[in-house]
């Protein structure tokens, strides 16, 4: 096996770079908002509860950014395999762009400019493709982002209503365009910040709910994005084995820490299908 190039933490595309910077900076901004504006507003909150919030924030932050790091760091392309290994695999295909054999379930990414093993999709916010070896980190990261969005919106609800002067017929419409409410002096500068962060929180909740739902449906049926679009169900091994195909043998532990080793049952070249054959 030939040596593999170290994955670059700087995305190739400008849009990916901007999205990654936004994702990295977004977390600290949200944390500052919660601890500097929201939490102090709850005067009755005990010290123990505040410590609990800090602990939860620390766990969530480590898992989101830890999985982000592991996802970018992982080797997901066919470059880690020799030409002979690629030649010997069954049901291989030929990539006219790479001008080399490629394993089944792999696809060429125009942005990464390489064939990705068991490619699911290209993620803008990480600047890399979601594939065989980093699918686990992507799903766990999105799950923690979704839980954070749910928890944050629920915790902030009472604070937001109070900060915006109560719930009126204009509250919801103003969240769609908080800048208009600020320019027309319907909201003060402070209320504008609260309305903007609330709008962002609701948007993130909807986005992460959608991203997580897609992954749940695909993993449930042992599919990638391409296979789901083409209604390919050859790799559906049942719920338990489908989960192991993505998260590895220790799938129940990967949710605790991104550095837990959980070996995958496949090497990215050969996959069992629903008839227990290798493809």
GROMACS .gro file of C-alpha atoms in nm:
model
  279
    1UNK     CA    1   0.000   0.000   0.000
    2UNK     CA    2   0.143   0.332  -0.099
    3UNK     CA    3   0.166   0.626   0.137
    4UNK     CA    4  -0.131   0.857   0.138
    5UNK     CA    5  -0.115   1.234   0.124
    6UNK     CA    6  -0.210   1.417   0.441
    7UNK     CA    7  -0.559   1.564   0.404
    8UNK     CA    8  -0.557   1.941   0.376
    9UNK     CA    9  -0.752   2.134   0.637
   10UNK     CA   10  -0.786   2.422   0.389
   11UNK     CA   11  -1.069   2.347   0.142
   12UNK     CA   12  -0.997   2.372  -0.231
   13UNK     CA   13  -1.305   2.577  -0.320
   14UNK     CA   14  -1.360   2.936  -0.206
   15UNK     CA   15  -1.722   2.863  -0.112
   16UNK     CA   16  -1.607   2.573   0.105
   17UNK     CA   17  -1.353   2.796   0.280
   18UNK     CA   18  -1.617   3.056   0.358
   19UNK     CA   19  -1.863   2.793   0.483
   20UNK     CA   20  -1.599   2.626   0.702
   21UNK     CA   21  -1.496   2.959   0.855
   22UNK     CA   22  -1.862   3.039   0.923
   23UNK     CA   23  -1.914   2.701   1.088
   24UNK     CA   24  -1.603   2.731   1.305
   25UNK     CA   25  -1.684   3.088   1.412
   26UNK     CA   26  -2.055   3.022   1.459
   27UNK     CA   27  -2.013   2.802   1.764
   28UNK     CA   28  -1.821   3.050   1.980
   29UNK     CA   29  -2.062   3.328   1.877
   30UNK     CA   30  -2.362   3.122   1.988
   31UNK     CA   31  -2.190   3.027   2.315
   32UNK     CA   32  -2.110   3.392   2.392
   33UNK     CA   33  -2.470   3.488   2.320
   34UNK     CA   34  -2.604   3.222   2.555
   35UNK     CA   35  -2.367   3.295   2.844
   36UNK     CA   36  -2.348   3.675   2.813
   37UNK     CA   37  -2.710   3.759   2.729
   38UNK     CA   38  -2.946   3.469   2.788
   39UNK     CA   39  -2.817   3.300   3.102
   40UNK     CA   40  -2.772   3.622   3.310
   41UNK     CA   41  -3.138   3.703   3.240
   42UNK     CA   42  -3.247   3.401   3.443
   43UNK     CA   43  -3.176   3.549   3.785
   44UNK     CA   44  -3.334   3.256   3.969
   45UNK     CA   45  -3.098   3.006   3.807
   46UNK     CA   46  -2.894   2.833   4.076
   47UNK     CA   47  -2.519   2.795   4.065
   48UNK     CA   48  -2.558   2.420   4.016
   49UNK     CA   49  -2.775   2.474   3.708
   50UNK     CA   50  -2.525   2.721   3.566
   51UNK     CA   51  -2.247   2.467   3.614
   52UNK     CA   52  -2.463   2.207   3.442
   53UNK     CA   53  -2.509   2.442   3.144
   54UNK     CA   54  -2.134   2.496   3.127
   55UNK     CA   55  -2.070   2.120   3.138
   56UNK     CA   56  -2.327   2.052   2.863
   57UNK     CA   57  -2.176   2.330   2.649
   58UNK     CA   58  -1.828   2.182   2.694
   59UNK     CA   59  -1.939   1.828   2.599
   60UNK     CA   60  -2.128   1.953   2.294
   61UNK     CA   61  -1.840   2.175   2.180
   62UNK     CA   62  -1.584   1.895   2.209
   63UNK     CA   63  -1.803   1.655   2.012
   64UNK     CA   64  -1.896   1.900   1.737
   65UNK     CA   65  -1.547   2.033   1.670
   66UNK     CA   66  -1.379   1.702   1.753
   67UNK     CA   67  -1.587   1.520   1.494
   68UNK     CA   68  -1.528   1.806   1.250
   69UNK     CA   69  -1.152   1.760   1.293
   70UNK     CA   70  -1.171   1.383   1.259
   71UNK     CA   71  -1.393   1.413   0.954
   72UNK     CA   72  -1.149   1.636   0.766
   73UNK     CA   73  -0.850   1.431   0.885
   74UNK     CA   74  -0.988   1.098   0.760
   75UNK     CA   75  -0.873   0.947   0.429
   76UNK     CA   76  -1.183   0.899   0.215
   77UNK     CA   77  -1.036   0.865  -0.135
   78UNK     CA   78  -0.909   0.564  -0.329
   79UNK     CA   79  -0.551   0.702  -0.324
   80UNK     CA   80  -0.464   0.492  -0.018
   81UNK     CA   81  -0.490   0.176  -0.229
   82UNK     CA   82  -0.241   0.051  -0.487
   83UNK     CA   83  -0.327   0.004  -0.854
   84UNK     CA   84  -0.311  -0.374  -0.808
   85UNK     CA   85  -0.557  -0.363  -0.518
   86UNK     CA   86  -0.798  -0.161  -0.730
   87UNK     CA   87  -0.751  -0.397  -1.023
   88UNK     CA   88  -0.824  -0.711  -0.818
   89UNK     CA   89  -1.153  -0.601  -0.662
   90UNK     CA   90  -1.476  -0.747  -0.807
   91UNK     CA   91  -1.729  -0.528  -0.989
   92UNK     CA   92  -1.484  -0.242  -1.019
   93UNK     CA   93  -1.557   0.047  -1.252
   94UNK     CA   94  -1.340   0.286  -1.446
   95UNK     CA   95  -1.322   0.659  -1.373
   96UNK     CA   96  -1.253   0.846  -1.695
   97UNK     CA   97  -1.152   1.157  -1.502
   98UNK     CA   98  -0.899   0.986  -1.271
   99UNK     CA   99  -0.816   0.742  -1.553
  100UNK     CA  100  -0.799   0.460  -1.302
  101UNK     CA  101  -1.012   0.178  -1.163
  102UNK     CA  102  -1.251   0.269  -0.882
  103UNK     CA  103  -1.434   0.046  -0.631
  104UNK     CA  104  -1.811  -0.001  -0.640
  105UNK     CA  105  -2.009   0.265  -0.449
  106UNK     CA  106  -1.731   0.518  -0.510
  107UNK     CA  107  -1.794   0.834  -0.712
  108UNK     CA  108  -1.581   1.116  -0.843
  109UNK     CA  109  -1.619   1.450  -0.668
  110UNK     CA  110  -1.573   1.748  -0.898
  111UNK     CA  111  -1.478   1.973  -0.608
  112UNK     CA  112  -1.229   1.738  -0.439
  113UNK     CA  113  -1.119   1.616  -0.785
  114UNK     CA  114  -1.079   1.254  -0.670
  115UNK     CA  115  -1.288   0.938  -0.643
  116UNK     CA  116  -1.436   0.905  -0.294
  117UNK     CA  117  -1.492   0.563  -0.137
  118UNK     CA  118  -1.862   0.499  -0.070
  119UNK     CA  119  -1.929   0.865  -0.142
  120UNK     CA  120  -2.238   1.016   0.017
  121UNK     CA  121  -2.205   1.386  -0.065
  122UNK     CA  122  -1.973   1.686  -0.053
  123UNK     CA  123  -2.018   1.889   0.266
  124UNK     CA  124  -1.964   2.264   0.225
  125UNK     CA  125  -1.930   2.329   0.597
  126UNK     CA  126  -1.634   2.092   0.630
  127UNK     CA  127  -1.488   2.146   0.284
  128UNK     CA  128  -1.460   1.773   0.216
  129UNK     CA  129  -1.662   1.474   0.103
  130UNK     CA  130  -1.857   1.244   0.332
  131UNK     CA  131  -1.744   0.892   0.251
  132UNK     CA  132  -1.660   0.549   0.386
  133UNK     CA  133  -1.420   0.640   0.666
  134UNK     CA  134  -1.565   0.972   0.786
  135UNK     CA  135  -1.940   0.913   0.753
  136UNK     CA  136  -1.956   0.836   1.124
  137UNK     CA  137  -1.804   1.171   1.221
  138UNK     CA  138  -2.041   1.364   0.996
  139UNK     CA  139  -2.355   1.199   1.138
  140UNK     CA  140  -2.243   1.242   1.501
  141UNK     CA  141  -2.150   1.605   1.437
  142UNK     CA  142  -2.487   1.679   1.275
  143UNK     CA  143  -2.666   1.500   1.560
  144UNK     CA  144  -2.496   1.716   1.823
  145UNK     CA  145  -2.569   2.028   1.617
  146UNK     CA  146  -2.935   1.926   1.601
  147UNK     CA  147  -2.956   1.860   1.976
  148UNK     CA  148  -2.791   2.195   2.043
  149UNK     CA  149  -3.042   2.371   1.817
  150UNK     CA  150  -3.338   2.201   1.990
  151UNK     CA  151  -3.204   2.269   2.338
  152UNK     CA  152  -3.106   2.628   2.261
  153UNK     CA  153  -3.441   2.722   2.108
  154UNK     CA  154  -3.634   2.574   2.401
  155UNK     CA  155  -3.412   2.740   2.665
  156UNK     CA  156  -3.424   3.075   2.483
  157UNK     CA  157  -3.800   3.083   2.427
  158UNK     CA  158  -3.898   3.259   2.749
  159UNK     CA  159  -3.601   3.497   2.730
  160UNK     CA  160  -3.676   3.589   2.367
  161UNK     CA  161  -4.044   3.666   2.432
  162UNK     CA  162  -3.954   3.882   2.730
  163UNK     CA  163  -3.672   4.062   2.547
  164UNK     CA  164  -3.893   4.142   2.246
  165UNK     CA  165  -4.162   4.295   2.464
  166UNK     CA  166  -4.399   4.001   2.480
  167UNK     CA  167  -4.561   3.785   2.216
  168UNK     CA  168  -4.766   3.991   1.971
  169UNK     CA  169  -4.899   3.948   1.619
  170UNK     CA  170  -4.576   4.106   1.490
  171UNK     CA  171  -4.332   3.885   1.678
  172UNK     CA  172  -4.313   3.601   1.428
  173UNK     CA  173  -4.311   3.825   1.115
  174UNK     CA  174  -4.033   4.034   1.270
  175UNK     CA  175  -3.815   3.725   1.303
  176UNK     CA  176  -3.815   3.686   0.925
  177UNK     CA  177  -3.675   4.037   0.881
  178UNK     CA  178  -3.526   4.166   1.210
  179UNK     CA  179  -3.324   4.428   1.020
  180UNK     CA  180  -3.649   4.586   0.895
  181UNK     CA  181  -3.783   4.601   1.251
  182UNK     CA  182  -3.459   4.768   1.359
  183UNK     CA  183  -3.448   5.023   1.074
  184UNK     CA  184  -3.812   5.119   1.137
  185UNK     CA  185  -3.727   5.150   1.510
  186UNK     CA  186  -3.976   4.880   1.603
  187UNK     CA  187  -3.685   4.707   1.774
  188UNK     CA  188  -3.399   4.863   1.967
  189UNK     CA  189  -3.041   4.759   1.898
  190UNK     CA  190  -3.058   4.505   2.181
  191UNK     CA  191  -3.387   4.361   2.054
  192UNK     CA  192  -3.241   4.345   1.703
  193UNK     CA  193  -2.956   4.127   1.829
  194UNK     CA  194  -3.200   3.899   2.013
  195UNK     CA  195  -3.432   3.873   1.712
  196UNK     CA  196  -3.142   3.803   1.476
  197UNK     CA  197  -2.997   3.529   1.696
  198UNK     CA  198  -3.344   3.377   1.741
  199UNK     CA  199  -3.400   3.375   1.365
  200UNK     CA  200  -3.061   3.212   1.316
  201UNK     CA  201  -3.140   2.954   1.583
  202UNK     CA  202  -3.469   2.860   1.418
  203UNK     CA  203  -3.303   2.837   1.077
  204UNK     CA  204  -3.031   2.609   1.214
  205UNK     CA  205  -3.294   2.392   1.382
  206UNK     CA  206  -3.476   2.343   1.051
  207UNK     CA  207  -3.152   2.283   0.859
  208UNK     CA  208  -3.004   2.029   1.100
  209UNK     CA  209  -3.339   1.850   1.136
  210UNK     CA  210  -3.345   1.807   0.758
  211UNK     CA  211  -2.981   1.694   0.737
  212UNK     CA  212  -3.025   1.445   1.021
  213UNK     CA  213  -3.351   1.309   0.879
  214UNK     CA  214  -3.180   1.242   0.545
  215UNK     CA  215  -2.904   1.046   0.718
  216UNK     CA  216  -3.147   0.845   0.931
  217UNK     CA  217  -3.343   0.738   0.624
  218UNK     CA  218  -3.028   0.649   0.428
  219UNK     CA  219  -2.860   0.457   0.709
  220UNK     CA  220  -3.186   0.276   0.786
  221UNK     CA  221  -3.178   0.129   0.435
  222UNK     CA  222  -2.800   0.100   0.396
  223UNK     CA  223  -2.782   0.365   0.126
  224UNK     CA  224  -2.574   0.661   0.019
  225UNK     CA  225  -2.726   0.973  -0.131
  226UNK     CA  226  -2.673   0.842  -0.485
  227UNK     CA  227  -2.816   0.500  -0.400
  228UNK     CA  228  -3.123   0.651  -0.237
  229UNK     CA  229  -3.184   0.870  -0.544
  230UNK     CA  230  -3.153   0.562  -0.770
  231UNK     CA  231  -3.357   0.340  -0.532
  232UNK     CA  232  -3.062   0.099  -0.493
  233UNK     CA  233  -3.120  -0.134  -0.197
  234UNK     CA  234  -2.852  -0.398  -0.263
  235UNK     CA  235  -2.660  -0.305   0.052
  236UNK     CA  236  -2.949  -0.312   0.299
  237UNK     CA  237  -2.829  -0.564   0.560
  238UNK     CA  238  -3.085  -0.484   0.827
  239UNK     CA  239  -3.089  -0.198   1.076
  240UNK     CA  240  -2.818  -0.328   1.309
  241UNK     CA  241  -2.566  -0.415   1.038
  242UNK     CA  242  -2.644  -0.097   0.846
  243UNK     CA  243  -2.556   0.101   1.157
  244UNK     CA  244  -2.230  -0.092   1.197
  245UNK     CA  245  -2.140  -0.022   0.834
  246UNK     CA  246  -2.135   0.350   0.919
  247UNK     CA  247  -2.036   0.368   1.287
  248UNK     CA  248  -1.833   0.050   1.330
  249UNK     CA  249  -1.846  -0.229   1.587
  250UNK     CA  250  -1.854   0.015   1.880
  251UNK     CA  251  -2.139   0.221   1.733
  252UNK     CA  252  -2.293   0.270   2.078
  253UNK     CA  253  -1.976   0.444   2.205
  254UNK     CA  254  -1.892   0.678   1.916
  255UNK     CA  255  -2.153   0.926   2.043
  256UNK     CA  256  -1.946   0.987   2.356
  257UNK     CA  257  -1.616   1.093   2.203
  258UNK     CA  258  -1.484   1.138   1.847
  259UNK     CA  259  -1.153   0.973   1.939
  260UNK     CA  260  -1.306   0.635   2.028
  261UNK     CA  261  -1.181   0.373   1.780
  262UNK     CA  262  -1.464   0.179   1.617
  263UNK     CA  263  -1.346  -0.038   1.328
  264UNK     CA  264  -1.564  -0.062   1.020
  265UNK     CA  265  -1.656  -0.406   0.883
  266UNK     CA  266  -1.552  -0.307   0.529
  267UNK     CA  267  -1.227  -0.176   0.385
  268UNK     CA  268  -1.406   0.056   0.142
  269UNK     CA  269  -1.335  -0.168  -0.156
  270UNK     CA  270  -1.569  -0.462  -0.099
  271UNK     CA  271  -1.915  -0.447   0.056
  272UNK     CA  272  -2.160  -0.722   0.144
  273UNK     CA  273  -2.499  -0.697  -0.021
  274UNK     CA  274  -2.837  -0.808   0.107
  275UNK     CA  275  -2.775  -1.158  -0.033
  276UNK     CA  276  -2.463  -1.189   0.185
  277UNK     CA  277  -2.239  -1.173  -0.120
  278UNK     CA  278  -1.941  -0.945  -0.164
  279UNK     CA  279  -1.969  -0.665  -0.419
   0.00000   0.00000   0.00000
